[in-house]
Amino acid sequence: MNGAPNLEQILLAPKVLLHDHLDGGLRPATIVELADETGYAGLPTTDPDELGAWMTRGASRKDLVLYLETFAHTVGVMQTPEALIRVARECAEDLADDGIVYAEVRFAPELHLERGLGLDDVVESVQEGFRLGSEDRPITVRTLLTAMRTAARSLEIADLAVRWRDRGVCGFDIAGAEAGYPPTRHLDAFEHIRGENFHLTIHAGEAFGLPSIWEALQLCGAERLGHGVRIVDDIEVAPDGSASLGRLAAMVRDRRVPLELCPTSNVHSGAAASIAEHPIGLLADLRFRVTVNTDNRLMSAITLSREMANLAEAFGLGWDRLEWLTINAMKSAFLPFDERLALMNDVIKPGYAALR
């Protein structure tokens, strides 16, 4: 295939997704059906098309806290084992249909306890859904357990993640409003994860700037940065286009800290003005460990293939750069080294070679 890759071609490419929220990727029709089945009465509309449009409108208000408000409805219908299994199964199916060969999907177990489920019940249901959805499909799905940075259950969730580490859970994360809730409030959870030789990513550098990135890396021990887009605040671009990196940006690049960048979501939450103005272009040119992600497929009306097609169009990316972004993500996955290597050499590289 010659020329810049288009959406139809990118659909065929093997892709890797590291930052995707289970409660941000439901099918609108599923929300409506689950609301009916579980008696959830809070939906703004029961028309699936209108609901999908409402979710995206609600999310694109240029403010992270407002962006997060839409999740009340998705979480509201994810309170029974049957609902969690269905949502996870459909998630795996949808990701596989988008050409994703490896995905880490995250969710916060503490948000799914309203109808009497225990934390282990929640994780077990989601794992069963992922198993069903990836059965007979060329996708591997792993789970990141997220603690809410605005709550006080992070050590409990960290222990839950460790307990499930050999049953599909690959790491721990914290998420939620950044301003006023620094990651250092959860040091005991991070210390537990690190003491168990387990994996850790932290939402940092999205709505809040360089201090949250520094804390996440230097005080909390994050291996990856969830978003991390604000690292660009520590990069100065001269009129001639040359770039000068500050101490923190230089360390992030030197250490190959993976950035879980989510361009469309960043535009919706106000962290970037547009796709064309998103710092991902600069960060990729400077050879940071950039990865491309969806964040919330429902709220941002996005898929990973569409995300990559938008970037290809905005920045003139060809197959080499798209493969580089995919390899970056596979290198950065919380998967054993031999499994990462096998996916890179046996699936990703041959897949891109066939598309050139």
CSV table of C-alpha atoms in Angstrom, one decimal:
chain,number,residue,atom,x,y,z
A,1,MET,CA,0.0,0.0,0.0
A,2,ASN,CA,1.5,3.3,-1.1
A,3,GLY,CA,0.9,6.8,0.4
A,4,ALA,CA,-0.2,7.9,3.8
A,5,PRO,CA,-2.2,5.2,5.6
A,6,ASN,CA,-6.0,5.8,5.8
A,7,LEU,CA,-8.5,4.5,8.3
A,8,GLU,CA,-9.4,1.4,6.4
A,9,GLN,CA,-5.8,0.4,6.1
A,10,ILE,CA,-5.0,1.2,9.7
A,11,LEU,CA,-7.9,-1.0,10.8
A,12,LEU,CA,-5.9,-4.0,9.4
A,13,ALA,CA,-2.7,-3.1,11.3
A,14,PRO,CA,-1.9,-4.9,14.6
A,15,LYS,CA,-2.2,-2.4,17.4
A,16,VAL,CA,-1.4,-2.1,21.1
A,17,LEU,CA,-3.5,-0.2,23.6
A,18,LEU,CA,-2.2,0.7,27.1
A,19,HIS,CA,-4.7,3.3,28.4
A,20,ASP,CA,-8.3,2.5,28.0
A,21,HIS,CA,-11.0,2.7,30.7
A,22,LEU,CA,-13.6,-0.1,30.9
A,23,ASP,CA,-16.3,2.3,32.1
A,24,GLY,CA,-15.4,4.8,29.3
A,25,GLY,CA,-16.0,2.4,26.5
A,26,LEU,CA,-19.5,0.9,26.8
A,27,ARG,CA,-21.8,0.5,23.8
A,28,PRO,CA,-24.6,3.1,24.1
A,29,ALA,CA,-27.2,0.3,23.4
A,30,THR,CA,-25.7,-1.8,26.2
A,31,ILE,CA,-26.1,1.1,28.7
A,32,VAL,CA,-29.7,1.5,27.8
A,33,GLU,CA,-30.4,-2.3,28.1
A,34,LEU,CA,-28.5,-2.6,31.3
A,35,ALA,CA,-30.3,0.4,32.8
A,36,ASP,CA,-33.6,-1.3,32.0
A,37,GLU,CA,-32.4,-4.6,33.4
A,38,THR,CA,-30.9,-3.2,36.6
A,39,GLY,CA,-33.5,-0.5,37.3
A,40,TYR,CA,-31.0,2.4,36.8
A,41,ALA,CA,-33.2,5.4,36.2
A,42,GLY,CA,-30.6,8.2,35.8
A,43,LEU,CA,-30.0,8.2,32.0
A,44,PRO,CA,-30.6,11.5,30.2
A,45,THR,CA,-32.2,9.5,27.2
A,46,THR,CA,-32.9,5.9,26.4
A,47,ASP,CA,-32.2,6.3,22.7
A,48,PRO,CA,-28.8,4.8,22.0
A,49,ASP,CA,-27.8,7.2,19.3
A,50,GLU,CA,-28.9,10.2,21.3
A,51,LEU,CA,-27.1,8.8,24.4
A,52,GLY,CA,-23.8,8.3,22.5
A,53,ALA,CA,-24.0,11.9,21.3
A,54,TRP,CA,-24.9,13.2,24.8
A,55,MET,CA,-21.9,11.4,26.3
A,56,THR,CA,-19.5,13.0,23.8
A,57,ARG,CA,-21.1,16.4,24.2
A,58,GLY,CA,-20.8,16.1,28.0
A,59,ALA,CA,-17.2,15.0,27.9
A,60,SER,CA,-16.0,17.7,25.5
A,61,ARG,CA,-16.3,20.6,27.9
A,62,LYS,CA,-12.6,21.4,28.2
A,63,ASP,CA,-12.4,20.5,31.8
A,64,LEU,CA,-11.2,17.3,33.4
A,65,VAL,CA,-13.7,17.4,36.3
A,66,LEU,CA,-16.6,18.1,34.0
A,67,TYR,CA,-15.3,15.3,31.6
A,68,LEU,CA,-15.5,12.8,34.5
A,69,GLU,CA,-19.1,13.6,35.3
A,70,THR,CA,-20.4,11.5,32.4
A,71,PHE,CA,-19.1,8.3,34.1
A,72,ALA,CA,-21.9,8.4,36.6
A,73,HIS,CA,-24.2,6.7,34.1
A,74,THR,CA,-21.8,4.0,32.9
A,75,VAL,CA,-20.7,3.1,36.4
A,76,GLY,CA,-24.4,3.3,37.4
A,77,VAL,CA,-25.3,0.3,35.2
A,78,MET,CA,-22.1,-1.7,36.1
A,79,GLN,CA,-23.2,-2.9,39.5
A,80,THR,CA,-24.0,-6.6,39.0
A,81,PRO,CA,-21.9,-9.6,38.0
A,82,GLU,CA,-23.9,-10.0,34.8
A,83,ALA,CA,-23.5,-6.4,33.8
A,84,LEU,CA,-19.7,-6.4,34.5
A,85,ILE,CA,-19.3,-9.7,32.5
A,86,ARG,CA,-21.2,-8.3,29.6
A,87,VAL,CA,-19.4,-4.9,29.5
A,88,ALA,CA,-16.0,-6.6,29.7
A,89,ARG,CA,-16.9,-9.2,27.0
A,90,GLU,CA,-18.1,-6.5,24.6
A,91,CYS,CA,-15.0,-4.4,25.4
A,92,ALA,CA,-12.7,-7.3,24.3
A,93,GLU,CA,-14.8,-7.9,21.2
A,94,ASP,CA,-14.8,-4.2,20.2
A,95,LEU,CA,-11.0,-3.9,20.7
A,96,ALA,CA,-10.3,-7.1,18.7
A,97,ASP,CA,-12.6,-5.8,15.9
A,98,ASP,CA,-10.4,-2.7,15.8
A,99,GLY,CA,-7.3,-4.7,15.1
A,100,ILE,CA,-5.9,-4.5,18.6
A,101,VAL,CA,-3.7,-7.5,19.5
A,102,TYR,CA,-2.8,-6.5,23.0
A,103,ALA,CA,-4.7,-4.3,25.4
A,104,GLU,CA,-4.5,-3.2,29.0
A,105,VAL,CA,-7.9,-2.1,30.2
A,106,ARG,CA,-8.3,-0.3,33.5
A,107,PHE,CA,-11.2,0.2,35.9
A,108,ALA,CA,-11.8,1.1,39.6
A,109,PRO,CA,-13.3,-1.9,41.5
A,110,GLU,CA,-14.3,0.4,44.3
A,111,LEU,CA,-16.9,2.1,42.1
A,112,HIS,CA,-18.9,-1.1,41.5
A,113,LEU,CA,-19.9,-2.0,45.1
A,114,GLU,CA,-23.3,-0.2,45.2
A,115,ARG,CA,-25.4,-3.5,45.0
A,116,GLY,CA,-23.5,-5.6,47.5
A,117,LEU,CA,-20.6,-7.0,45.4
A,118,GLY,CA,-17.2,-7.4,47.1
A,119,LEU,CA,-14.0,-6.2,45.5
A,120,ASP,CA,-13.0,-9.7,44.5
A,121,ASP,CA,-16.4,-10.4,43.0
A,122,VAL,CA,-16.0,-7.3,40.8
A,123,VAL,CA,-12.6,-8.3,39.5
A,124,GLU,CA,-13.7,-11.9,39.0
A,125,SER,CA,-16.7,-10.8,36.8
A,126,VAL,CA,-14.5,-8.5,34.7
A,127,GLN,CA,-11.9,-11.1,34.2
A,128,GLU,CA,-14.6,-13.6,33.1
A,129,GLY,CA,-15.9,-11.1,30.6
A,130,PHE,CA,-12.5,-10.5,29.1
A,131,ARG,CA,-11.9,-14.2,28.9
A,132,LEU,CA,-15.2,-14.7,27.0
A,133,GLY,CA,-14.6,-11.7,24.7
A,134,SER,CA,-11.1,-12.7,23.7
A,135,GLU,CA,-11.9,-16.4,23.2
A,136,ASP,CA,-11.2,-17.4,19.6
A,137,ARG,CA,-10.0,-13.8,18.8
A,138,PRO,CA,-6.5,-12.7,18.1
A,139,ILE,CA,-6.3,-10.4,21.2
A,140,THR,CA,-4.7,-10.6,24.6
A,141,VAL,CA,-6.4,-8.5,27.3
A,142,ARG,CA,-4.9,-7.7,30.7
A,143,THR,CA,-6.4,-5.6,33.5
A,144,LEU,CA,-5.1,-2.6,35.4
A,145,LEU,CA,-6.8,-2.0,38.8
A,146,THR,CA,-7.3,1.7,39.5
A,147,ALA,CA,-7.8,3.4,42.8
A,148,MET,CA,-9.5,6.7,43.0
A,149,ARG,CA,-7.1,9.4,44.0
A,150,THR,CA,-10.1,11.3,45.6
A,151,ALA,CA,-10.8,8.4,47.9
A,152,ALA,CA,-8.9,6.5,50.6
A,153,ARG,CA,-9.0,2.9,49.5
A,154,SER,CA,-5.8,2.8,47.4
A,155,LEU,CA,-3.9,0.4,49.7
A,156,GLU,CA,-6.8,-1.9,49.6
A,157,ILE,CA,-7.0,-1.8,45.8
A,158,ALA,CA,-3.2,-2.2,45.5
A,159,ASP,CA,-3.5,-5.4,47.6
A,160,LEU,CA,-6.4,-6.5,45.4
A,161,ALA,CA,-4.2,-6.0,42.3
A,162,VAL,CA,-1.4,-8.1,43.9
A,163,ARG,CA,-3.9,-10.8,44.8
A,164,TRP,CA,-5.0,-11.1,41.2
A,165,ARG,CA,-1.6,-10.7,39.5
A,166,ASP,CA,-1.5,-14.3,38.2
A,167,ARG,CA,-5.1,-14.2,37.0
A,168,GLY,CA,-5.2,-11.4,34.4
A,169,VAL,CA,-4.3,-8.3,36.4
A,170,CYS,CA,-1.1,-6.8,35.2
A,171,GLY,CA,-0.7,-3.7,37.4
A,172,PHE,CA,-2.0,-0.8,39.5
A,173,ASP,CA,-3.0,2.8,38.7
A,174,ILE,CA,-4.6,5.8,40.4
A,175,ALA,CA,-7.0,8.1,38.5
A,176,GLY,CA,-9.5,10.9,39.1
A,177,ALA,CA,-9.3,14.6,39.6
A,178,GLU,CA,-5.6,15.7,39.8
A,179,ALA,CA,-5.7,19.2,41.3
A,180,GLY,CA,-5.7,19.0,45.0
A,181,TYR,CA,-5.2,15.2,45.0
A,182,PRO,CA,-1.5,14.6,44.5
A,183,PRO,CA,-0.3,11.1,44.0
A,184,THR,CA,1.8,11.3,47.2
A,185,ARG,CA,-1.5,10.9,49.2
A,186,HIS,CA,-1.2,7.2,48.2
A,187,LEU,CA,2.4,6.4,49.0
A,188,ASP,CA,1.6,3.4,51.1
A,189,ALA,CA,-0.2,1.8,48.1
A,190,PHE,CA,2.7,2.5,45.8
A,191,GLU,CA,5.2,1.1,48.3
A,192,HIS,CA,3.1,-2.1,48.6
A,193,ILE,CA,3.1,-2.5,44.8
A,194,ARG,CA,6.8,-1.9,44.5
A,195,GLY,CA,7.6,-4.2,47.4
A,196,GLU,CA,5.7,-7.0,45.6
A,197,ASN,CA,7.8,-6.4,42.4
A,198,PHE,CA,4.6,-5.5,40.6
A,199,HIS,CA,3.7,-2.9,38.0
A,200,LEU,CA,2.6,0.7,38.5
A,201,THR,CA,1.3,3.5,36.2
A,202,ILE,CA,-0.1,6.8,37.5
A,203,HIS,CA,-2.5,9.3,35.9
A,204,ALA,CA,-0.3,12.4,35.9
A,205,GLY,CA,0.4,15.5,33.8
A,206,GLU,CA,-3.0,15.7,32.2
A,207,ALA,CA,-5.0,18.5,33.9
A,208,PHE,CA,-2.1,19.2,36.3
A,209,GLY,CA,1.4,20.0,35.2
A,210,LEU,CA,5.0,19.2,35.9
A,211,PRO,CA,4.8,18.8,39.7
A,212,SER,CA,2.4,15.9,39.3
A,213,ILE,CA,4.7,14.2,36.8
A,214,TRP,CA,7.8,14.7,39.1
A,215,GLU,CA,5.9,13.3,42.1
A,216,ALA,CA,4.6,10.3,40.1
A,217,LEU,CA,8.1,9.4,39.0
A,218,GLN,CA,10.4,10.5,41.8
A,219,LEU,CA,8.3,9.9,44.9
A,220,CYS,CA,5.8,7.2,43.8
A,221,GLY,CA,7.9,5.1,41.5
A,222,ALA,CA,5.6,5.1,38.4
A,223,GLU,CA,6.9,3.0,35.5
A,224,ARG,CA,4.6,4.8,33.0
A,225,LEU,CA,2.8,8.1,33.0
A,226,GLY,CA,-1.0,8.0,32.3
A,227,HIS,CA,-1.2,10.9,29.9
A,228,GLY,CA,1.9,12.8,30.8
A,229,VAL,CA,1.2,15.3,28.1
A,230,ARG,CA,2.1,18.3,30.3
A,231,ILE,CA,5.8,17.2,30.1
A,232,VAL,CA,5.8,19.6,27.1
A,233,ASP,CA,5.7,22.5,29.7
A,234,ASP,CA,9.4,21.6,30.3
A,235,ILE,CA,10.4,21.9,26.6
A,236,GLU,CA,11.2,25.2,25.0
A,237,VAL,CA,10.9,25.4,21.2
A,238,ALA,CA,13.0,28.2,19.6
A,239,PRO,CA,11.8,30.2,16.5
A,240,ASP,CA,14.0,28.0,14.3
A,241,GLY,CA,12.2,24.9,15.5
A,242,SER,CA,15.1,23.6,17.7
A,243,ALA,CA,14.0,22.3,21.1
A,244,SER,CA,15.6,22.6,24.5
A,245,LEU,CA,14.6,20.1,27.2
A,246,GLY,CA,14.4,21.0,30.9
A,247,ARG,CA,15.8,18.7,33.6
A,248,LEU,CA,12.5,16.8,34.1
A,249,ALA,CA,11.8,16.4,30.4
A,250,ALA,CA,15.3,15.2,29.8
A,251,MET,CA,15.1,12.6,32.5
A,252,VAL,CA,11.7,11.3,31.1
A,253,ARG,CA,13.3,11.0,27.7
A,254,ASP,CA,16.6,9.6,28.9
A,255,ARG,CA,14.9,7.0,31.1
A,256,ARG,CA,12.5,6.0,28.3
A,257,VAL,CA,9.5,6.6,30.5
A,258,PRO,CA,6.4,5.6,28.5
A,259,LEU,CA,3.9,8.4,27.9
A,260,GLU,CA,0.3,7.0,27.6
A,261,LEU,CA,-0.9,9.8,25.3
A,262,CYS,CA,-4.6,10.1,24.5
A,263,PRO,CA,-4.9,12.9,21.9
A,264,THR,CA,-8.7,13.1,21.4
A,265,SER,CA,-9.4,12.8,25.1
A,266,ASN,CA,-6.9,15.5,25.7
A,267,VAL,CA,-8.8,17.8,23.3
A,268,HIS,CA,-12.1,17.0,25.1
A,269,SER,CA,-10.7,17.6,28.6
A,270,GLY,CA,-8.9,20.8,27.6
A,271,ALA,CA,-5.4,19.5,27.9
A,272,ALA,CA,-4.8,20.3,24.1
A,273,ALA,CA,-6.5,22.7,21.7
A,274,SER,CA,-6.8,20.3,18.8
A,275,ILE,CA,-5.3,17.2,17.3
A,276,ALA,CA,-3.0,19.2,15.0
A,277,GLU,CA,-1.8,21.2,18.0
A,278,HIS,CA,-1.4,18.2,20.3
A,279,PRO,CA,2.1,17.9,21.7
A,280,ILE,CA,2.3,14.3,20.5
A,281,GLY,CA,3.9,15.5,17.3
A,282,LEU,CA,6.7,17.3,19.0
A,283,LEU,CA,7.2,14.5,21.6
A,284,ALA,CA,7.4,11.9,18.8
A,285,ASP,CA,9.9,14.0,16.8
A,286,LEU,CA,12.0,14.3,20.0
A,287,ARG,CA,11.9,10.5,20.3
A,288,PHE,CA,10.2,10.4,23.7
A,289,ARG,CA,8.7,6.9,24.4
A,290,VAL,CA,5.3,8.0,23.0
A,291,THR,CA,2.3,5.6,22.8
A,292,VAL,CA,-1.1,6.3,21.4
A,293,ASN,CA,-4.3,5.5,23.3
A,294,THR,CA,-8.1,6.0,23.4
A,295,ASP,CA,-8.7,6.7,27.1
A,296,ASN,CA,-12.5,6.6,26.8
A,297,ARG,CA,-13.9,5.3,23.6
A,298,LEU,CA,-17.5,6.1,24.3
A,299,MET,CA,-17.0,9.6,25.7
A,300,SER,CA,-14.6,10.6,23.0
A,301,ALA,CA,-16.4,8.7,20.2
A,302,ILE,CA,-13.0,7.3,19.2
A,303,THR,CA,-11.2,4.0,18.4
A,304,LEU,CA,-7.5,3.4,18.3
A,305,SER,CA,-7.6,3.0,14.5
A,306,ARG,CA,-9.3,6.4,14.2
A,307,GLU,CA,-6.9,7.9,16.7
A,308,MET,CA,-4.0,6.8,14.6
A,309,ALA,CA,-5.6,7.9,11.3
A,310,ASN,CA,-6.2,11.3,12.8
A,311,LEU,CA,-2.5,11.5,13.8
A,312,ALA,CA,-1.4,10.2,10.4
A,313,GLU,CA,-3.4,13.0,8.7
A,314,ALA,CA,-2.4,15.8,11.1
A,315,PHE,CA,1.3,15.0,11.2
A,316,GLY,CA,1.9,13.2,8.0
A,317,LEU,CA,2.7,9.9,9.7
A,318,GLY,CA,3.6,6.9,7.5
A,319,TRP,CA,3.7,3.2,8.2
A,320,ASP,CA,7.2,3.4,9.8
A,321,ARG,CA,6.1,5.9,12.4
A,322,LEU,CA,2.8,4.1,13.1
A,323,GLU,CA,4.8,0.9,13.6
A,324,TRP,CA,7.2,2.7,15.9
A,325,LEU,CA,4.3,3.9,18.0
A,326,THR,CA,3.0,0.4,18.2
A,327,ILE,CA,6.4,-1.1,19.1
A,328,ASN,CA,6.8,1.6,21.8
A,329,ALA,CA,3.5,0.5,23.4
A,330,MET,CA,4.4,-3.2,23.2
A,331,LYS,CA,7.8,-2.5,24.7
A,332,SER,CA,6.1,-0.6,27.5
A,333,ALA,CA,3.4,-3.2,28.3
A,334,PHE,CA,3.1,-4.8,31.7
A,335,LEU,CA,3.5,-8.2,30.2
A,336,PRO,CA,6.4,-10.7,30.7
A,337,PHE,CA,9.4,-9.9,28.4
A,338,ASP,CA,9.2,-13.1,26.4
A,339,GLU,CA,5.5,-12.6,25.7
A,340,ARG,CA,6.1,-9.0,24.6
A,341,LEU,CA,8.9,-10.2,22.3
A,342,ALA,CA,6.8,-12.8,20.7
A,343,LEU,CA,4.0,-10.4,19.9
A,344,MET,CA,6.5,-7.9,18.5
A,345,ASN,CA,8.4,-10.4,16.3
A,346,ASP,CA,5.6,-12.8,15.4
A,347,VAL,CA,2.6,-10.5,15.1
A,348,ILE,CA,3.3,-6.7,15.0
A,349,LYS,CA,6.4,-6.6,12.7
A,350,PRO,CA,5.0,-9.1,10.1
A,351,GLY,CA,1.7,-7.3,10.2
A,352,TYR,CA,3.1,-3.9,9.4
A,353,ALA,CA,5.5,-5.4,6.8
A,354,ALA,CA,2.5,-6.9,5.0
A,355,LEU,CA,0.8,-3.5,4.9
A,356,ARG,CA,3.7,-1.5,3.4
